[in-house]
Structures are given as structure tokens and as C-alpha cells.
Amino acid sequence: MLYYSAVVWELLLLPELCDASSSLGALDIEIISPASMTVKQFGGLPFVGPAFNLAVTDVRRQFPKLNVTQKFIVGFNESLSDGECGENDVLLTEYYYRRRLDTLHGRQRRWTLFIYSGCGVGLTSNLQIATGLNKVVIISGVSSPYVTEKAAFPTILTTVLSPISPASYATVVKLVQFYGWTTVIVVTEIGGVNTGYEIGGRAVYSLLRAAIPPIDATFVPVSLTGNVATSVLVALLEQFRATSRIMFLSADSLPANKLLIQARLQGMTDGSYVYLITSALTLPYDGSRLRNVSNEYHFKEARHSYSSCLMVALGIDHQFVQGLAVADSNPYVNIWKATSQSEYNYTYPANKRPTLHVASAYAAVTIVAQVGTFAFPKATILGYYIHQLHERFKVADQLRRQEPPFDFDDGALLARQFFNRTFQTNVGNLTLNHVGQRIPQTLVGYYDPDKDVFVPYLVYEPTSDSSTFESLQQSRWLNGPWPVPSEPLCGFSGLRCKTSNMLIMIITGIAVGGIATCLCIYCVIQRFFYYQRLHQLWWNLDPNLLMQMEQWRRQQAKSALGRFGAILCVGSVRALD
């Protein structure tokens, strides 16, 4: 009753709270983003720039008391090679300290942070700068192993939605544990068009080895790009046959199809082997600049092997993400394309869509505004009221319980406000785990030969309390038992059944011999005791038996006398003649 009375008073006081909040000023949120104008990387401004611009416009409209600005620190990129991006950490540091002096001189309340959307070449140096300054840094373009190392990098977060991320690798391990598989062989493509597959394969192998209970994992790096001898594929498959029945194949469609075609020729696509893949084998590798001949992918021939595969890939709304691109149905797709052309002089090809990097960039700005609303609760009328109400009942988090002014230079504390939260954005929900790492929705699908697509049947939802897979529909498998056992009944070499049969024969022979011996011993003992009874009771005669014997003797005597008389008579007759 007391609780509801307090709530009523809070509602009555809401107009006064609104009047008070109107005179409290705004919070300046300054986003600094190292960037480049390259179109060789998905993190270049021609791709992500429109998403950043639209996100800033949207949050200004949604949160009018938050003054959000973004500054791009563009490096020189006239002589960039394919592996370079153009971000300049010197320019970044120079700009930050110049703005820092201006902020101190003007005594403005400002939250300064970094959003990084480029490639991984300059990532380490930029992360070191942000960590040294104790500033929040959000990675929206690439993943980084530093995200989980909070002791050394406490201010790093990531909004990237990519299969090349620690969260995606962990989902593969969860699937192996979900089905109780104890042996896995990890085959990864090396020297291919995308080094991310090798990084992913090594990461999955390390996680499998460290799993509890332990999983027997074998790591096999192999080059399958270009001309590959049949002997190489056969040797790899024979190693698979001898060590496991579950393969995690970290490769794009071309090398994966080569291996699966040979697997069918080896009789290893009969449903007793499982091939875990991370990309749709029916699609060409979307990021390749080196391949333009679709016949190289051998789609028609490889399709006969797809029924032995499970695809573990990113999903949105329980549908597989195709080519790591934003869906055509997204209302922002046409806006981003038009802005890329008008402001960055880049025109998307007819068959290309903005990638997930673009959506991650938009989401990064959005979640900053949402956290800023709570970090500076008097910045908006609704935020101020929520702050006061939660202060009254002691249910707010650490930031809400602190009275303004709040130290917006404490990047580690601000970074923790993103942990274990799900944010709603215009490009989909975004969930961060306990270290600020994005947890993607992961789907597991089987191949439907009638539709020529992989159909999701399991989902791992991106929620902080999610611990297992949820079923979407009944799984379909080629034949044999499901889930496929990690080891065949007779062992990998087949000797277990032979040994078992021999042991059964030995045990059976021993049992039969033992029974026969026991019967013989029983017969001997019975015969022995029989003669013992005759010897001990020879004098104990039955009178009835004696009478019968006497009668028998008399009959025998009469019979003998008769026969003797007849003979005498015959003899007499013969004598008379």
C-alpha cells in the first residue's frame, strides 16, 4: 500500500519534475571516429558514413536534450594497398588533445568516446590510445580478442555482427556440447581469399580444447584454394574417418565444395558423418575480388553432399543472413545507397546491398544515446523522472544511484553500463554480454534439397540468460541415428567389434566346456554311489522278490522236464521203427 501511494505522489509531482529538468541543460556527446575513404574495406566511409550520419540525426530527434556530434578523423589513403585502411593514430591523438583543451577552457559537460569502424590494421594502436585515455571505444566494423581482456582493456565494446567473432565461435562449441559430441576435427582453409576463416578455425579449436567436460579436438590447416590434388583431399578425409565423425569446416564455398565432392566419392556422405559449416555453400563468396567464374564452385555436383551438412550461421528474425548483407526489406537500404552516391561518390553495384557493418555502425551510435540518457538522467524530462523514481525506491543501477554531476571521464565505469543489456534499435535488437561483446542470434540449419536452401531448426537467442539452443522445428537428417554418434559402434578402426566377438566366443566355449565337465562329474558321482549302495545293502532282500524267483525256477524246471520227456518219447518211437 505504501508503495502505490508513493507512486501516486510521483505522478502528481511529474509536472514539477518536468519544469525542473527544463533548466538543467544538455549533455554533449562527442564521438570521434578514425576513418578512411577507401572502398577496399567494408569499414570505409563510403559504406558506413551514411549509417553514422543517419544515426546521429535519429538520436537528436529522439533525445532532444542530448547534443550528439561525430567527428571523422580521415587519414591519407592515396597509396593504400589492399591490406591498409588509412586511419592515422597521430591525427587522432592530435585532435583529441586539441579538443580536450577547448573543453577545459569552456567548462562544458561532455562525454567523449571513440567509435571505430575500420579494418584491423590500425586497431591495436587505436585501442591502446583509448585505453590510456580511459575512454569508451566501440568497435563496429571488426571484432577483436581484446574485447574479452577487461583487465588490460576495460573500455572496449563491440557491436559488430560477424561470424568472425568470439561469440560466434563459442556458439559452435555450445552446439557440440548440446549433442554430446566428444571428438571433433577442425579443418580450416589457409592461404585463401579471407584470413578470417583461419582465425575462426583456430579459435574454435582452442575453445574445444578448453571445454569442460573435455572435447577431443584435432586441428588440420590445409590449403584448398587453387588446384588441389585428389590425394590431398583423400588423405584429409581418411584422417577424418580415423579420428572422428564430426568435422567443423572453416572455409568458404569453393574449397568446401571441393572437399564435400570428394567425401561423397569416398562414401562419407551417407549420414554417418556430420560437416559443420559457417557459410552457405550454395552462394559464391561475397567478399572475393579474385573469383568471378561461378563454375569453379561446382554447385551442381556438390549439392549431392549438402544433406550431410549442418550450417551454423548468423540469423535475424529466425532467418539466415545471406552474404552478410542487410535484408532488402530494411527501410534504410535505399537511404544508405542514395547517401553513398550523393555524399561519398560511391554507387553500389546492382546486385550488392549494404553489409552488416553498416547496420552495426548505425547501432553503435544508437546505444551510446540510450546509455547517455541514463548516465545523465536530467538531460531529458523522461530520463529525469525515471532517475528520481528509481532513486526513491533504490532499484536503479550504479549510474542512476549517483547524484549529478557524474564523472564522464571515467570510461571504465561508463563501459560497464553497456554490459548485460539488450538495446532496441531501428536495425534490430542488440545484446551485449558481461564483457561488452555482442551476442548474435545464431541459427543451425539442415539442407532441404527440394528448396535448395538451408532451413533453420535450432536457434541460440542473444539474451544474457540464454544457455542452450531452442527448437524451431523438427530436424531432418539423411539417414541413420540422430544425433550422429561421435564414434562408431566398433570404434574408428573397427577392431572393437572383432575383439568383442572373439571375447564372446571364448566366454561361450568356456561356459559350454564347464557345463559338460559338470555333467561328466555328476554322472561319475552318481554311478559311484549306486555301486556303494549295492555293496552295503546286498543282504537286505525282499521276500516278494524271492517268491517270484522261486516260481520262476519251478516254471523253468517244468519246462525243461517236458522238453526232456518229449525227447525220450521221440527216441522210443524211432527205436520201435
Coordinates of C-alpha atoms in Angstrom, one line a residue:
M1 CA 0.0 0.0 0.0
L2 CA 2.8 2.4 0.9
Y3 CA 4.5 1.6 -2.4
Y4 CA 1.4 2.5 -4.5
S5 CA 0.9 5.7 -2.5
A6 CA 4.5 6.7 -3.3
V7 CA 3.9 6.0 -7.0
V8 CA 0.8 8.2 -7.0
W9 CA 2.8 11.1 -5.4
E10 CA 5.5 10.7 -8.0
L11 CA 2.9 11.0 -10.8
L12 CA 1.4 14.1 -9.1
L13 CA 4.9 15.6 -8.9
L14 CA 5.7 14.9 -12.6
P15 CA 4.9 18.4 -13.8
E16 CA 7.2 19.9 -11.3
L17 CA 9.9 17.5 -12.2
C18 CA 9.5 18.4 -15.9
D19 CA 9.8 22.1 -15.1
A20 CA 13.0 21.4 -13.1
S21 CA 14.5 19.4 -15.9
S22 CA 14.0 22.1 -18.5
S23 CA 16.6 24.3 -16.9
L24 CA 19.3 21.7 -16.3
G25 CA 20.9 22.0 -19.7
A26 CA 22.1 19.2 -22.1
L27 CA 24.8 16.6 -22.3
D28 CA 27.3 16.9 -25.1
I29 CA 28.2 13.5 -26.5
E30 CA 31.2 13.7 -28.8
I31 CA 32.0 10.7 -31.0
I32 CA 35.5 10.6 -32.5
S33 CA 35.9 8.1 -35.3
P34 CA 39.1 7.2 -37.1
A35 CA 38.2 6.6 -40.7
S36 CA 39.3 6.4 -44.3
M37 CA 37.7 7.0 -47.7
T38 CA 38.7 3.6 -49.1
V39 CA 36.2 1.3 -50.8
K40 CA 38.5 -1.7 -50.4
Q41 CA 37.2 -2.4 -46.9
F42 CA 33.7 -2.5 -45.6
G43 CA 34.6 -0.1 -42.9
G44 CA 35.4 2.8 -45.3
L45 CA 33.3 5.9 -45.1
P46 CA 31.6 5.4 -48.5
F47 CA 29.9 2.4 -46.8
V48 CA 29.4 3.3 -43.1
G49 CA 29.3 7.1 -43.4
P50 CA 25.7 7.2 -44.4
A51 CA 24.7 5.0 -41.5
F52 CA 26.6 7.2 -39.0
N53 CA 25.0 10.3 -40.4
L54 CA 21.5 8.9 -40.2
A55 CA 22.0 7.6 -36.7
V56 CA 23.1 11.0 -35.4
T57 CA 20.1 12.6 -37.0
D58 CA 17.7 10.0 -35.5
V59 CA 19.1 10.2 -31.9
R60 CA 19.0 14.0 -32.0
R61 CA 15.3 13.8 -32.9
Q62 CA 14.6 11.0 -30.3
F63 CA 16.7 12.6 -27.5
P64 CA 16.4 16.4 -27.9
K65 CA 18.4 17.1 -24.7
L66 CA 21.4 15.1 -25.9
N67 CA 23.7 17.0 -28.2
V68 CA 25.3 14.2 -30.2
T69 CA 28.1 15.0 -32.7
Q70 CA 30.5 12.9 -34.6
K71 CA 33.9 13.8 -36.0
F72 CA 35.7 11.6 -38.6
I73 CA 39.5 11.7 -38.4
V74 CA 40.3 10.8 -42.0
G75 CA 43.8 9.6 -42.8
F76 CA 45.5 9.9 -46.1
N77 CA 44.9 7.0 -48.5
E78 CA 46.3 7.8 -51.9
S79 CA 48.8 4.9 -51.8
L80 CA 46.8 2.3 -49.9
S81 CA 47.4 -1.3 -50.7
D82 CA 44.7 -3.9 -50.3
G83 CA 45.5 -4.6 -46.6
E84 CA 45.6 -1.0 -45.5
C85 CA 42.8 1.3 -44.4
G86 CA 44.3 4.7 -43.9
E87 CA 43.5 5.5 -40.3
N88 CA 46.1 7.7 -38.6
D89 CA 46.6 7.4 -34.9
V90 CA 48.8 10.5 -34.8
L91 CA 46.0 12.6 -36.2
L92 CA 43.6 11.0 -33.8
T93 CA 45.7 11.9 -30.8
E94 CA 46.3 15.4 -32.0
Y95 CA 42.6 16.1 -32.5
Y96 CA 41.7 14.7 -29.1
Y97 CA 44.1 16.8 -27.1
R98 CA 43.2 19.9 -29.0
R99 CA 39.5 19.3 -28.3
R100 CA 40.4 18.5 -24.7
L101 CA 41.9 21.9 -24.2
D102 CA 38.9 23.6 -25.7
T103 CA 36.6 21.6 -23.4
L104 CA 38.5 22.5 -20.2
H105 CA 38.6 26.2 -21.3
G106 CA 34.9 26.3 -21.9
R107 CA 34.0 24.1 -18.9
Q108 CA 31.4 22.2 -20.9
R109 CA 29.9 18.9 -19.7
R110 CA 31.0 16.4 -22.4
W111 CA 31.2 12.7 -22.8
T112 CA 33.9 11.9 -25.4
L113 CA 34.2 8.4 -26.8
F114 CA 35.6 6.6 -29.8
I115 CA 33.7 4.5 -32.4
Y116 CA 36.0 2.5 -34.7
S117 CA 34.6 1.1 -37.9
G118 CA 37.7 0.4 -40.0
C119 CA 39.8 -2.7 -40.6
G120 CA 42.2 -4.3 -38.2
V121 CA 45.5 -2.8 -39.3
G122 CA 45.3 0.2 -37.0
L123 CA 43.0 -1.3 -34.4
T124 CA 45.7 -2.1 -31.8
S125 CA 47.2 1.3 -31.7
N126 CA 43.8 3.0 -31.5
L127 CA 42.7 0.7 -28.7
Q128 CA 45.8 1.5 -26.8
I129 CA 45.1 5.2 -27.2
A130 CA 41.6 4.8 -25.9
T131 CA 42.6 2.6 -23.0
G132 CA 45.3 5.1 -22.0
L133 CA 42.8 7.9 -22.0
N134 CA 40.2 5.8 -20.2
K135 CA 37.6 6.4 -22.9
V136 CA 34.9 4.2 -24.1
V137 CA 35.7 2.7 -27.5
I138 CA 33.1 0.9 -29.6
I139 CA 34.2 -1.4 -32.4
S140 CA 31.5 -1.5 -35.1
G141 CA 33.5 -2.9 -38.1
V142 CA 35.7 -5.7 -36.9
S143 CA 36.0 -8.0 -33.9
S144 CA 38.9 -8.0 -31.6
P145 CA 40.2 -10.5 -29.0
Y146 CA 40.9 -7.5 -26.7
V147 CA 37.2 -7.2 -26.0
T148 CA 37.4 -10.1 -23.5
E149 CA 40.6 -8.9 -21.9
K150 CA 39.0 -6.5 -19.4
A151 CA 42.0 -6.3 -17.1
A152 CA 44.0 -4.7 -19.9
F153 CA 41.3 -3.1 -22.0
P154 CA 38.3 -2.3 -19.7
T155 CA 36.7 0.3 -22.0
I156 CA 36.3 -1.7 -25.2
L157 CA 32.9 -2.8 -26.6
T158 CA 31.7 -4.2 -29.9
T159 CA 28.5 -4.0 -32.0
V160 CA 29.9 -5.9 -34.9
L161 CA 27.6 -8.7 -36.2
S162 CA 30.0 -11.1 -37.8
P163 CA 30.7 -14.9 -37.8
I164 CA 34.4 -14.0 -37.2
S165 CA 33.8 -13.1 -33.6
P166 CA 34.5 -14.9 -30.3
A167 CA 30.7 -15.0 -29.5
S168 CA 30.1 -16.9 -32.8
Y169 CA 33.0 -19.3 -32.1
A170 CA 31.5 -20.1 -28.6
T171 CA 28.2 -20.9 -30.2
V172 CA 29.8 -23.7 -32.2
V173 CA 31.2 -25.2 -29.0
K174 CA 27.8 -25.0 -27.4
L175 CA 26.3 -26.9 -30.3
V176 CA 29.0 -29.7 -29.9
Q177 CA 28.1 -29.9 -26.2
F178 CA 24.4 -29.8 -26.9
Y179 CA 24.6 -33.0 -28.9
G180 CA 27.2 -34.6 -26.6
W181 CA 29.9 -35.0 -29.3
T182 CA 33.2 -35.8 -27.7
T183 CA 35.5 -35.9 -30.8
V184 CA 35.7 -33.1 -33.4
I185 CA 38.2 -32.5 -36.3
V186 CA 38.6 -28.8 -37.2
V187 CA 39.6 -28.2 -40.8
T188 CA 40.4 -24.7 -41.7
E189 CA 41.4 -23.0 -45.0
I190 CA 44.7 -21.3 -45.0
G191 CA 46.1 -19.0 -47.7
G192 CA 42.6 -18.3 -49.1
V193 CA 40.9 -15.1 -50.0
N194 CA 39.8 -14.4 -46.4
T195 CA 42.1 -15.0 -43.5
G196 CA 39.1 -14.8 -41.2
Y197 CA 38.4 -18.5 -41.8
E198 CA 41.8 -19.5 -40.5
I199 CA 41.3 -17.2 -37.5
G200 CA 37.9 -18.7 -36.8
G201 CA 39.1 -22.3 -37.2
R202 CA 42.0 -21.7 -34.7
A203 CA 39.6 -20.0 -32.3
V204 CA 37.1 -22.9 -32.4
Y205 CA 39.8 -25.4 -31.9
S206 CA 41.1 -23.6 -28.8
L207 CA 37.7 -23.3 -27.3
L208 CA 37.0 -27.0 -27.9
R209 CA 40.2 -28.0 -26.2
A210 CA 39.4 -25.8 -23.2
A211 CA 35.8 -27.0 -22.9
I212 CA 34.5 -28.7 -19.8
P213 CA 34.0 -31.7 -20.0
P214 CA 36.9 -32.0 -22.4
I215 CA 36.4 -32.5 -26.1
D216 CA 39.0 -34.4 -28.1
A217 CA 39.7 -31.9 -31.0
T218 CA 42.1 -32.3 -33.9
F219 CA 43.3 -29.2 -35.9
V220 CA 44.0 -29.6 -39.6
P221 CA 45.1 -26.5 -41.5
V222 CA 45.0 -27.1 -45.3
S223 CA 45.1 -25.0 -48.4
L224 CA 42.1 -25.9 -50.7
T225 CA 42.2 -22.8 -52.9
G226 CA 43.5 -23.3 -56.4
N227 CA 44.4 -26.6 -57.9
V228 CA 44.2 -29.3 -55.2
A229 CA 45.4 -32.8 -55.8
T230 CA 42.9 -35.6 -55.2
S231 CA 45.5 -37.3 -52.9
V232 CA 45.4 -34.3 -50.6
L233 CA 41.6 -34.5 -50.2
V234 CA 41.7 -38.2 -49.8
A235 CA 44.4 -38.0 -47.1
L236 CA 42.4 -35.4 -45.2
L237 CA 39.2 -37.5 -45.4
E238 CA 41.0 -40.6 -44.2
Q239 CA 42.3 -38.7 -41.3
F240 CA 38.7 -37.6 -40.6
R241 CA 37.5 -41.2 -40.8
A242 CA 40.2 -42.4 -38.4
T243 CA 39.6 -39.7 -35.7
S244 CA 36.0 -38.5 -35.6
R245 CA 32.6 -38.3 -37.2
I246 CA 32.1 -34.6 -36.7
M247 CA 34.0 -32.0 -38.8
F248 CA 34.0 -28.2 -38.3
L249 CA 34.9 -26.9 -41.8
S250 CA 36.0 -23.3 -41.6
A251 CA 36.2 -22.3 -45.3
D252 CA 34.1 -20.5 -47.9
S253 CA 32.0 -22.3 -50.6
L254 CA 34.7 -23.1 -53.2
P255 CA 37.1 -25.1 -51.0
A256 CA 34.3 -26.5 -49.0
N257 CA 32.6 -27.8 -52.2
K258 CA 35.8 -29.4 -53.3
L259 CA 36.1 -31.4 -50.1
L260 CA 32.5 -32.4 -50.0
I261 CA 32.5 -33.7 -53.5
Q262 CA 35.5 -36.0 -52.7
A263 CA 33.7 -37.0 -49.4
R264 CA 30.8 -38.3 -51.5
L265 CA 33.2 -40.3 -53.7
Q266 CA 34.8 -41.8 -50.6
G267 CA 31.3 -42.9 -49.3
M268 CA 31.4 -40.4 -46.4
T269 CA 28.1 -38.6 -47.1
D270 CA 25.9 -41.5 -46.1
G271 CA 24.6 -39.8 -42.9
S272 CA 27.2 -41.2 -40.5
Y273 CA 29.4 -38.1 -40.8
V274 CA 28.5 -34.5 -39.9
Y275 CA 30.1 -31.5 -41.6
L276 CA 29.5 -28.2 -39.7
I277 CA 29.8 -25.2 -42.0
T278 CA 29.6 -21.5 -41.4
S279 CA 28.6 -20.1 -44.8
A280 CA 26.0 -21.0 -47.4
L281 CA 27.7 -23.4 -49.8
T282 CA 25.1 -22.5 -52.5
L283 CA 26.3 -18.9 -52.7
P284 CA 29.6 -17.6 -54.1
Y285 CA 31.9 -15.9 -51.6
D286 CA 30.5 -12.4 -51.5
G287 CA 33.8 -10.7 -50.4
S288 CA 36.0 -12.1 -53.1
R289 CA 37.7 -9.8 -55.5
L290 CA 39.7 -12.8 -57.1
R291 CA 36.8 -15.0 -58.3
N292 CA 34.4 -14.3 -61.0
V293 CA 33.7 -17.7 -62.5
S294 CA 30.7 -19.4 -60.8
N295 CA 31.5 -22.7 -62.4
E296 CA 34.5 -23.0 -60.1
Y297 CA 32.2 -23.6 -57.2
H298 CA 30.9 -26.9 -58.6
F299 CA 27.5 -26.2 -57.1
K300 CA 25.6 -28.8 -59.1
E301 CA 27.9 -31.6 -58.2
A302 CA 28.4 -30.6 -54.6
R303 CA 24.7 -30.4 -53.8
H304 CA 24.6 -34.1 -53.5
S305 CA 26.7 -33.8 -50.4
Y306 CA 24.9 -31.0 -48.7
S307 CA 22.4 -33.3 -46.9
S308 CA 25.4 -34.3 -44.6
C309 CA 26.0 -30.7 -43.6
L310 CA 24.7 -28.5 -40.8
M311 CA 25.1 -24.8 -41.3
V312 CA 25.9 -22.7 -38.2
A313 CA 25.4 -19.1 -39.2
L314 CA 24.1 -15.7 -38.1
G315 CA 20.4 -15.1 -38.2
I316 CA 17.9 -12.2 -37.9
D317 CA 14.3 -13.0 -37.1
H318 CA 15.0 -16.7 -37.4
Q319 CA 16.2 -16.4 -41.0
F320 CA 19.8 -17.0 -42.1
V321 CA 21.7 -13.9 -43.1
Q322 CA 22.6 -14.2 -46.7
G323 CA 26.0 -13.0 -47.7
L324 CA 26.4 -10.9 -44.5
A325 CA 24.3 -8.2 -46.1
V326 CA 21.3 -6.2 -44.8
A327 CA 18.0 -7.6 -46.0
D328 CA 16.3 -5.8 -48.9
S329 CA 13.2 -5.3 -46.7
N330 CA 15.2 -3.0 -44.4
P331 CA 13.8 0.6 -45.0
Y332 CA 17.3 2.1 -44.6
V333 CA 18.8 0.2 -47.5
N334 CA 17.8 2.7 -50.2
I335 CA 18.6 5.7 -48.0
W336 CA 22.1 4.4 -47.3
K337 CA 22.7 3.7 -51.0
A338 CA 21.5 7.1 -52.1
T339 CA 23.7 8.8 -49.4
S340 CA 26.7 6.9 -50.5
Q341 CA 26.2 8.1 -54.0
S342 CA 25.4 11.7 -53.2
E343 CA 27.9 12.4 -50.4
Y344 CA 30.7 9.9 -51.0
N345 CA 30.5 9.5 -54.8
Y346 CA 30.2 5.7 -54.4
T347 CA 27.5 3.7 -56.3
Y348 CA 26.5 0.3 -55.2
P349 CA 26.5 -2.4 -57.9
A350 CA 23.1 -3.5 -58.9
N351 CA 23.4 -6.9 -57.1
K352 CA 25.0 -5.5 -53.9
R353 CA 23.4 -4.4 -50.7
P354 CA 24.9 -2.6 -47.6
T355 CA 26.6 -5.1 -45.4
L356 CA 26.1 -5.8 -41.7
H357 CA 29.0 -3.5 -41.0
V358 CA 26.7 -0.6 -42.0
A359 CA 23.9 -1.7 -39.6
S360 CA 26.5 -2.2 -36.8
A361 CA 27.7 1.4 -37.3
Y362 CA 24.1 2.7 -37.0
A363 CA 23.5 0.6 -33.9
A364 CA 26.7 1.9 -32.2
V365 CA 25.5 5.5 -32.2
T366 CA 22.1 4.5 -31.0
I367 CA 23.2 2.6 -27.9
V368 CA 25.5 5.4 -27.0
A369 CA 22.5 7.7 -26.9
Q370 CA 20.5 5.2 -24.8
V371 CA 23.2 4.9 -22.2
G372 CA 23.8 8.6 -22.2
T373 CA 20.1 9.1 -21.3
F374 CA 20.7 7.1 -18.1
A375 CA 24.2 8.4 -17.4
F376 CA 22.9 12.0 -17.5
P377 CA 19.3 11.4 -16.4
K378 CA 18.4 15.1 -16.2
A379 CA 19.2 15.5 -19.9
T380 CA 15.6 14.6 -20.8
I381 CA 12.3 15.0 -19.0
L382 CA 11.5 11.3 -19.0
G383 CA 15.1 10.5 -18.0
Y384 CA 14.9 12.9 -15.1
Y385 CA 11.6 11.4 -13.9
I386 CA 13.0 7.9 -14.2
H387 CA 16.1 8.9 -12.2
Q388 CA 14.1 10.4 -9.4
L389 CA 11.7 7.5 -9.2
H390 CA 14.4 4.9 -9.1
E391 CA 16.4 6.9 -6.6
R392 CA 13.3 6.9 -4.3
F393 CA 12.9 3.1 -4.4
K394 CA 16.6 2.1 -4.7
V395 CA 16.2 -0.1 -7.7
A396 CA 18.4 1.8 -10.2
D397 CA 21.8 0.7 -11.4
Q398 CA 25.1 2.3 -10.3
L399 CA 24.8 5.3 -12.6
R400 CA 21.2 6.0 -11.6
R401 CA 22.1 6.0 -7.9
Q402 CA 24.8 8.6 -8.3
E403 CA 23.8 12.2 -7.9
P404 CA 24.9 14.5 -10.7
P405 CA 27.4 15.8 -11.6
F406 CA 28.7 12.4 -12.9
D407 CA 32.4 11.9 -14.0
F408 CA 32.1 11.4 -17.7
D409 CA 35.8 10.9 -17.9
D410 CA 35.6 7.5 -16.2
G411 CA 35.5 5.4 -19.3
A412 CA 35.7 2.1 -17.5
L413 CA 32.6 2.9 -15.4
L414 CA 30.7 4.1 -18.5
A415 CA 31.7 1.0 -20.4
R416 CA 30.2 -1.2 -17.7
Q417 CA 26.8 0.4 -18.3
F418 CA 26.6 -1.4 -21.6
F419 CA 27.2 -4.9 -20.1
N420 CA 24.4 -7.5 -19.9
R421 CA 21.9 -5.3 -21.7
T422 CA 19.7 -5.6 -24.7
F423 CA 19.2 -2.4 -26.8
Q424 CA 16.3 -1.8 -29.2
T425 CA 17.4 -0.1 -32.3
N426 CA 15.9 0.6 -35.7
V427 CA 18.1 -2.0 -37.3
G428 CA 17.2 -4.8 -34.8
N429 CA 17.8 -5.6 -31.2
L430 CA 21.4 -5.7 -30.0
T431 CA 22.5 -7.7 -26.9
L432 CA 25.9 -7.3 -25.2
N433 CA 27.2 -9.8 -22.7
H434 CA 29.1 -9.4 -19.4
V435 CA 32.2 -8.1 -21.2
G436 CA 30.5 -5.8 -23.7
Q437 CA 30.7 -8.3 -26.6
R438 CA 27.7 -8.6 -29.0
I439 CA 25.9 -11.9 -28.8
P440 CA 24.4 -12.7 -32.2
Q441 CA 21.4 -14.7 -32.9
T442 CA 22.8 -18.0 -34.2
L443 CA 20.8 -20.5 -36.2
V444 CA 21.5 -24.1 -37.0
G445 CA 20.0 -25.5 -40.2
Y446 CA 19.8 -28.6 -42.3
Y447 CA 19.8 -28.7 -46.1
D448 CA 16.4 -29.1 -47.9
P449 CA 17.1 -30.5 -51.3
D450 CA 13.6 -29.6 -52.6
K451 CA 14.1 -25.9 -51.8
D452 CA 17.8 -25.9 -52.3
V453 CA 18.3 -23.9 -49.1
F454 CA 19.4 -24.5 -45.5
V455 CA 16.4 -24.4 -43.2
P456 CA 16.9 -23.3 -39.6
Y457 CA 15.7 -25.8 -36.9
L458 CA 17.7 -24.6 -33.9
V459 CA 18.2 -21.1 -32.6
Y460 CA 20.6 -19.6 -29.9
E461 CA 18.9 -16.4 -28.8
P462 CA 21.1 -13.4 -28.0
T463 CA 20.0 -12.9 -24.4
S464 CA 22.2 -12.6 -21.4
D465 CA 20.5 -15.5 -19.6
S466 CA 20.4 -17.8 -22.7
S467 CA 22.4 -21.0 -22.1
T468 CA 21.1 -23.5 -24.7
F469 CA 19.5 -23.9 -28.1
E470 CA 15.8 -23.7 -28.7
S471 CA 14.0 -25.8 -31.2
L472 CA 12.3 -24.1 -34.1
Q473 CA 11.1 -27.3 -35.9
Q474 CA 11.9 -31.0 -36.2
S475 CA 15.3 -31.7 -37.7
R476 CA 15.7 -33.8 -40.8
W477 CA 18.7 -36.0 -41.4
L478 CA 19.7 -38.1 -44.3
N479 CA 19.6 -41.5 -42.6
G480 CA 20.8 -43.3 -39.6
P481 CA 20.5 -42.2 -36.0
W482 CA 20.4 -38.6 -34.9
P483 CA 22.4 -37.2 -33.4
V484 CA 25.2 -38.9 -35.1
P485 CA 27.5 -40.6 -32.5
S486 CA 31.0 -39.2 -32.1
E487 CA 32.5 -42.7 -32.6
P488 CA 31.1 -45.7 -34.5
L489 CA 30.0 -48.8 -32.5
C490 CA 33.0 -50.8 -33.5
G491 CA 35.5 -47.9 -33.0
F492 CA 37.3 -45.9 -35.6
S493 CA 39.4 -48.9 -36.7
G494 CA 36.6 -51.4 -36.4
L495 CA 38.6 -53.7 -34.1
R496 CA 36.3 -53.2 -31.1
C497 CA 33.6 -55.4 -32.6
K498 CA 36.2 -58.1 -33.6
T499 CA 37.6 -58.1 -30.1
S500 CA 34.2 -58.2 -28.6
N501 CA 33.2 -61.2 -30.9
M502 CA 36.3 -63.1 -30.0
L503 CA 35.7 -62.5 -26.3
I504 CA 32.1 -63.7 -26.6
M505 CA 33.3 -66.9 -28.4
I506 CA 35.9 -67.5 -25.7
I507 CA 33.4 -67.0 -22.9
T508 CA 30.8 -69.2 -24.7
G509 CA 33.4 -72.0 -25.1
I510 CA 34.4 -71.8 -21.5
A511 CA 30.8 -71.9 -20.4
V512 CA 30.0 -75.0 -22.6
G513 CA 33.1 -76.8 -21.5
G514 CA 32.3 -76.1 -17.9
I515 CA 28.8 -77.4 -18.3
A516 CA 30.0 -80.6 -20.0
T517 CA 32.6 -81.1 -17.3
C518 CA 30.0 -80.7 -14.6
L519 CA 27.7 -83.3 -16.3
C520 CA 30.5 -85.8 -16.5
I521 CA 31.4 -85.3 -12.9
Y522 CA 27.8 -85.7 -11.9
C523 CA 27.4 -89.0 -13.8
V524 CA 30.6 -90.4 -12.3
I525 CA 29.5 -89.5 -8.8
Q526 CA 26.0 -91.0 -9.4
R527 CA 27.5 -94.3 -10.6
F528 CA 29.9 -94.4 -7.7
F529 CA 27.2 -94.0 -5.2
Y530 CA 25.0 -96.6 -6.9
Y531 CA 27.6 -99.3 -6.5
Q532 CA 28.2 -98.2 -3.0
R533 CA 24.5 -98.8 -2.2
L534 CA 24.6 -102.2 -3.8
H535 CA 27.6 -103.2 -1.8
Q536 CA 26.3 -102.0 1.5
L537 CA 22.7 -103.5 1.1
W538 CA 23.3 -106.8 -0.6
W539 CA 21.7 -108.7 2.4
N540 CA 18.5 -106.7 2.5
L541 CA 16.4 -108.9 0.2
D542 CA 12.7 -108.5 -0.4
P543 CA 10.7 -111.7 0.3
N544 CA 8.3 -111.0 -2.6
L545 CA 11.3 -111.0 -4.9
L546 CA 12.3 -114.4 -3.5
M547 CA 8.9 -115.8 -4.1
Q548 CA 8.8 -114.6 -7.6
M549 CA 12.2 -116.1 -8.2
E550 CA 11.1 -119.5 -6.8
Q551 CA 8.1 -119.6 -9.0
W552 CA 10.2 -118.7 -12.0
R553 CA 12.6 -121.5 -11.2
R554 CA 9.7 -124.0 -10.9
Q555 CA 8.3 -122.9 -14.2
Q556 CA 11.7 -123.3 -15.7
A557 CA 12.1 -126.8 -14.3
K558 CA 8.7 -127.9 -15.6
S559 CA 9.5 -126.6 -18.9
A560 CA 12.8 -128.4 -19.0
L561 CA 11.3 -131.7 -17.8
G562 CA 8.6 -131.5 -20.5
R563 CA 11.1 -130.9 -23.2
F564 CA 13.2 -133.9 -21.8
G565 CA 10.2 -136.2 -21.9
A566 CA 9.3 -135.3 -25.4
I567 CA 12.8 -136.1 -26.5
L568 CA 12.6 -139.5 -24.8
C569 CA 9.3 -140.3 -26.5
V570 CA 10.6 -139.4 -29.8
G571 CA 13.6 -141.5 -29.3
S572 CA 11.4 -144.5 -28.3
V573 CA 9.3 -144.2 -31.4
R574 CA 12.3 -144.2 -33.6
A575 CA 13.6 -147.3 -31.7
L576 CA 10.4 -149.2 -32.4
D577 CA 10.6 -148.4 -36.1

